[in-house]
């Protein structure tokens, strides 16, 4: 049985993912509205940067602050989260994207609600090129997530670094697709406006990029030697990291006490 389902902390984490995704989408989409004037790409990139950094700082110790279904899927493949947590996180993130877009829609004048930050492929590139761009943008974002949340290598808060990664994606990706990197960010406004044109691009590109990033980070750049049994228990949600840590500490104590015992004999 999945231990997470009987944990209050699990449900708090799921709610937190909904909340921070709503915050991220509200502020991010708000920065691309053509009102009261057309925003610059730099303005949009900085806003998404700050929104991502704020959301991560709020939630990274509570839920991991994924904010993004692509990140959650990558963490599942990297044996960082369980299947149950993945499903619940993705549902919460999509719901958060809808909530954030709905609130922005409600407070925005009717004459500027039209685009609502909908991702659009530049007419000068093909759908295949758009998928490739979203793949590359998400690849760097997810690699940054893994590197900045790896406590063995980055003990501090990942908020600033992840924010920079999001801004980097927008500075380039805005010209091609208005930069998604996040299915929840694209899905929310699509639901509110009823415009699902080319929506598949903003799922396929980010998800493939996330899968590649997970493989590269966990099996090429920094090989993760978790045994299959541990990976399976993480997938099922039955893995107890604290219990394993205690077992390792006890084993170390026994190893340290053995020489002294031999010396006494």
Tab-separated table of C-alpha atoms in Angstrom, residues 19-254:
chain	number	residue	atom	x	y	z
A	19	UNK	CA	-1.491	26.953	-5.256
A	20	UNK	CA	1.948	27.778	-6.610
A	21	UNK	CA	1.018	26.790	-10.157
A	22	UNK	CA	-1.951	29.179	-9.964
A	23	UNK	CA	0.373	31.928	-8.733
A	24	UNK	CA	2.910	31.238	-11.469
A	25	UNK	CA	0.294	31.196	-14.238
A	26	UNK	CA	-1.501	34.321	-12.998
A	27	UNK	CA	1.612	36.482	-12.891
A	28	UNK	CA	3.239	34.914	-15.933
A	29	UNK	CA	0.218	35.276	-18.203
A	30	UNK	CA	-0.420	38.742	-16.816
A	31	UNK	CA	2.933	39.837	-18.199
A	32	UNK	CA	2.048	38.957	-21.803
A	33	UNK	CA	-1.308	40.762	-22.013
A	34	UNK	CA	-1.381	43.552	-24.592
A	35	UNK	CA	-2.701	45.966	-22.000
A	36	UNK	CA	-2.233	48.776	-21.240
A	37	UNK	CA	0.594	48.462	-23.759
A	38	UNK	CA	2.398	45.648	-25.536
A	39	UNK	CA	5.041	44.226	-23.150
A	40	UNK	CA	8.634	43.705	-24.193
A	41	UNK	CA	10.210	40.262	-24.272
A	42	UNK	CA	12.563	41.343	-21.481
A	43	UNK	CA	9.609	42.367	-19.306
A	44	UNK	CA	7.885	39.029	-19.885
A	45	UNK	CA	11.071	37.048	-19.202
A	46	UNK	CA	11.758	38.902	-15.960
A	47	UNK	CA	8.169	38.413	-14.796
A	48	UNK	CA	8.226	34.667	-15.451
A	49	UNK	CA	11.634	34.592	-13.732
A	50	UNK	CA	10.293	36.292	-10.612
A	51	UNK	CA	7.065	34.253	-10.626
A	52	UNK	CA	8.986	30.974	-10.825
A	53	UNK	CA	11.493	31.988	-8.158
A	54	UNK	CA	8.723	33.138	-5.819
A	55	UNK	CA	6.725	29.935	-6.299
A	56	UNK	CA	9.776	27.758	-5.713
A	57	UNK	CA	10.779	29.644	-2.592
A	58	UNK	CA	7.265	29.235	-1.197
A	59	UNK	CA	6.985	25.517	-1.807
A	60	UNK	CA	10.275	23.733	-2.428
A	61	UNK	CA	10.454	22.281	1.090
A	62	UNK	CA	6.739	21.431	1.152
A	63	UNK	CA	6.268	19.774	-2.232
A	64	UNK	CA	9.494	20.137	-4.182
A	65	UNK	CA	7.914	23.056	-6.077
A	66	UNK	CA	7.596	21.316	-9.434
A	67	UNK	CA	4.915	23.718	-10.805
A	68	UNK	CA	5.177	21.785	-14.053
A	69	UNK	CA	3.901	18.344	-15.177
A	70	UNK	CA	7.042	17.886	-17.275
A	71	UNK	CA	9.246	18.322	-14.183
A	72	UNK	CA	7.113	15.874	-12.204
A	73	UNK	CA	7.314	13.230	-14.963
A	74	UNK	CA	11.085	13.704	-15.116
A	75	UNK	CA	11.343	13.202	-11.352
A	76	UNK	CA	9.230	10.042	-11.640
A	77	UNK	CA	11.620	8.597	-14.229
A	78	UNK	CA	14.563	9.608	-12.051
A	79	UNK	CA	13.113	7.703	-9.064
A	80	UNK	CA	12.562	10.897	-7.086
A	81	UNK	CA	8.767	10.625	-6.639
A	82	UNK	CA	6.165	7.859	-6.588
A	83	UNK	CA	3.604	7.118	-9.288
A	84	UNK	CA	0.741	8.188	-7.004
A	85	UNK	CA	2.452	11.490	-6.207
A	86	UNK	CA	3.129	12.048	-9.896
A	87	UNK	CA	-0.523	11.589	-10.851
A	88	UNK	CA	-1.762	13.797	-8.005
A	89	UNK	CA	0.823	16.490	-8.719
A	90	UNK	CA	-0.014	16.620	-12.425
A	91	UNK	CA	-3.753	16.898	-11.723
A	92	UNK	CA	-3.078	19.625	-9.133
A	93	UNK	CA	-0.797	21.527	-11.516
A	94	UNK	CA	-3.330	21.436	-14.341
A	95	UNK	CA	-6.040	22.584	-11.941
A	96	UNK	CA	-3.729	25.344	-10.702
A	97	UNK	CA	-3.123	26.473	-14.273
A	98	UNK	CA	-6.863	26.724	-14.849
A	99	UNK	CA	-7.412	28.594	-11.569
A	100	UNK	CA	-4.623	31.089	-12.280
A	101	UNK	CA	-5.869	31.729	-15.812
A	102	UNK	CA	-9.474	32.013	-14.627
A	103	UNK	CA	-8.628	34.626	-12.001
A	104	UNK	CA	-6.620	36.641	-14.519
A	105	UNK	CA	-9.500	36.392	-17.011
A	106	UNK	CA	-11.964	37.604	-14.383
A	107	UNK	CA	-9.978	40.723	-13.493
A	108	UNK	CA	-8.953	41.638	-17.056
A	109	UNK	CA	-10.973	44.025	-19.260
A	110	UNK	CA	-13.000	42.221	-21.916
A	111	UNK	CA	-11.276	43.873	-24.867
A	112	UNK	CA	-7.856	42.392	-23.939
A	113	UNK	CA	-8.954	38.911	-22.906
A	114	UNK	CA	-8.539	37.560	-26.412
A	115	UNK	CA	-5.099	35.963	-26.337
A	116	UNK	CA	-4.775	35.501	-22.545
A	117	UNK	CA	-1.183	34.389	-23.016
A	118	UNK	CA	-2.089	31.498	-25.323
A	119	UNK	CA	1.042	29.880	-26.758
A	120	UNK	CA	1.270	30.383	-30.519
A	121	UNK	CA	3.690	28.939	-33.028
A	122	UNK	CA	5.412	31.569	-35.146
A	123	UNK	CA	4.000	31.450	-38.668
A	124	UNK	CA	7.546	31.243	-40.062
A	125	UNK	CA	8.323	27.857	-38.469
A	126	UNK	CA	6.742	24.415	-38.794
A	127	UNK	CA	5.046	22.429	-36.068
A	128	UNK	CA	8.037	20.079	-35.989
A	129	UNK	CA	10.403	22.984	-35.403
A	130	UNK	CA	8.120	24.266	-32.640
A	131	UNK	CA	8.210	20.860	-30.934
A	132	UNK	CA	12.014	20.822	-31.197
A	133	UNK	CA	12.267	24.292	-29.642
A	134	UNK	CA	9.971	23.351	-26.744
A	135	UNK	CA	11.979	20.159	-26.276
A	136	UNK	CA	15.273	22.075	-25.985
A	137	UNK	CA	13.842	24.770	-23.722
A	138	UNK	CA	12.359	22.179	-21.352
A	139	UNK	CA	15.522	20.073	-21.458
A	140	UNK	CA	17.597	22.881	-19.963
A	141	UNK	CA	14.888	23.719	-17.428
A	142	UNK	CA	14.571	20.152	-16.128
A	143	UNK	CA	18.355	19.686	-16.011
A	144	UNK	CA	18.469	22.851	-13.912
A	145	UNK	CA	15.736	21.453	-11.643
A	146	UNK	CA	17.691	18.265	-11.044
A	147	UNK	CA	20.967	20.082	-10.427
A	148	UNK	CA	19.567	22.788	-8.151
A	149	UNK	CA	17.396	20.442	-6.046
A	150	UNK	CA	20.104	17.791	-5.623
A	151	UNK	CA	20.928	18.232	-1.929
A	152	UNK	CA	24.278	16.472	-2.348
A	153	UNK	CA	25.460	19.181	-4.722
A	154	UNK	CA	23.267	22.238	-4.051
A	155	UNK	CA	22.290	22.492	-0.373
A	156	UNK	CA	20.691	25.938	-0.634
A	157	UNK	CA	17.380	27.138	-2.049
A	158	UNK	CA	16.979	26.472	-5.803
A	159	UNK	CA	14.605	29.411	-6.299
A	160	UNK	CA	17.027	31.871	-7.923
A	161	UNK	CA	18.630	29.340	-10.257
A	162	UNK	CA	15.304	27.904	-11.436
A	163	UNK	CA	14.017	31.434	-11.998
A	164	UNK	CA	17.042	32.178	-14.165
A	165	UNK	CA	16.443	28.993	-16.162
A	166	UNK	CA	12.817	30.009	-16.781
A	167	UNK	CA	13.915	33.484	-17.910
A	168	UNK	CA	16.527	31.963	-20.232
A	169	UNK	CA	13.854	29.878	-21.912
A	170	UNK	CA	11.577	32.885	-22.427
A	171	UNK	CA	14.293	35.127	-23.826
A	172	UNK	CA	14.728	32.723	-26.756
A	173	UNK	CA	11.503	30.743	-26.869
A	174	UNK	CA	9.214	33.778	-27.046
A	175	UNK	CA	10.148	34.303	-30.685
A	176	UNK	CA	9.187	30.746	-31.636
A	177	UNK	CA	6.253	29.615	-29.482
A	178	UNK	CA	5.799	32.281	-26.809
A	179	UNK	CA	7.682	29.764	-24.673
A	180	UNK	CA	5.716	27.204	-22.709
A	181	UNK	CA	8.125	24.607	-21.221
A	182	UNK	CA	5.141	23.772	-19.017
A	183	UNK	CA	1.927	21.978	-20.103
A	184	UNK	CA	0.019	23.481	-17.145
A	185	UNK	CA	0.960	27.005	-18.254
A	186	UNK	CA	-0.454	26.273	-21.735
A	187	UNK	CA	-3.438	24.193	-20.647
A	188	UNK	CA	-4.889	26.735	-18.189
A	189	UNK	CA	-5.556	29.608	-20.615
A	190	UNK	CA	-6.606	27.134	-23.332
A	191	UNK	CA	-9.384	25.840	-21.086
A	192	UNK	CA	-10.548	29.318	-20.088
A	193	UNK	CA	-10.642	30.663	-23.647
A	194	UNK	CA	-11.643	27.397	-25.335
A	195	UNK	CA	-8.715	27.723	-27.742
A	196	UNK	CA	-6.870	24.400	-28.023
A	197	UNK	CA	-5.230	25.145	-31.380
A	198	UNK	CA	-1.794	23.457	-31.544
A	199	UNK	CA	-2.092	22.541	-27.859
A	200	UNK	CA	-0.450	19.163	-28.513
A	201	UNK	CA	2.848	20.894	-29.305
A	202	UNK	CA	3.060	22.248	-25.761
A	203	UNK	CA	2.644	18.752	-24.342
A	204	UNK	CA	4.767	16.687	-26.686
A	205	UNK	CA	7.800	19.009	-26.769
A	206	UNK	CA	8.097	19.605	-23.002
A	207	UNK	CA	7.423	15.974	-22.056
A	208	UNK	CA	10.017	14.587	-24.469
A	209	UNK	CA	12.506	17.204	-23.282
A	210	UNK	CA	11.806	16.254	-19.667
A	211	UNK	CA	12.341	12.545	-20.357
A	212	UNK	CA	15.655	13.227	-22.107
A	213	UNK	CA	16.795	15.500	-19.276
A	214	UNK	CA	15.996	12.834	-16.681
A	215	UNK	CA	17.977	10.197	-18.576
A	216	UNK	CA	20.925	12.542	-19.130
A	217	UNK	CA	21.138	13.748	-15.544
A	218	UNK	CA	20.503	10.479	-13.706
A	219	UNK	CA	22.309	8.058	-15.995
A	220	UNK	CA	24.967	10.086	-17.829
A	221	UNK	CA	25.990	13.286	-16.037
A	222	UNK	CA	25.533	12.009	-12.468
A	223	UNK	CA	24.865	8.285	-12.448
A	224	UNK	CA	22.397	7.342	-9.733
A	225	UNK	CA	23.250	3.820	-8.464
A	226	UNK	CA	19.908	3.106	-6.790
A	227	UNK	CA	19.198	-0.650	-6.833
A	228	UNK	CA	16.107	-1.858	-8.658
A	229	UNK	CA	14.359	-2.780	-5.398
A	230	UNK	CA	14.734	0.764	-4.100
A	231	UNK	CA	13.487	2.262	-7.360
A	232	UNK	CA	10.475	-0.051	-7.265
A	233	UNK	CA	9.630	0.903	-3.673
A	234	UNK	CA	9.889	4.608	-4.572
A	235	UNK	CA	7.591	4.022	-7.546
A	236	UNK	CA	5.047	2.301	-5.313
A	237	UNK	CA	5.286	4.976	-2.642
A	238	UNK	CA	6.393	2.499	0.012
A	239	UNK	CA	9.988	3.698	0.287
A	240	UNK	CA	10.924	5.035	3.707
A	241	UNK	CA	13.977	7.253	3.323
A	242	UNK	CA	14.147	8.066	7.035
A	243	UNK	CA	14.148	4.391	7.966
A	244	UNK	CA	16.943	3.674	5.496
A	245	UNK	CA	18.943	6.595	6.876
A	246	UNK	CA	18.613	5.219	10.406
A	247	UNK	CA	19.735	1.804	9.225
A	248	UNK	CA	22.806	3.312	7.575
A	249	UNK	CA	23.635	5.302	10.725
A	250	UNK	CA	23.317	2.163	12.889
A	251	UNK	CA	25.542	0.238	10.502
A	252	UNK	CA	28.167	2.976	10.686
A	253	UNK	CA	28.043	2.933	14.485
A	254	UNK	CA	28.503	-0.821	14.526
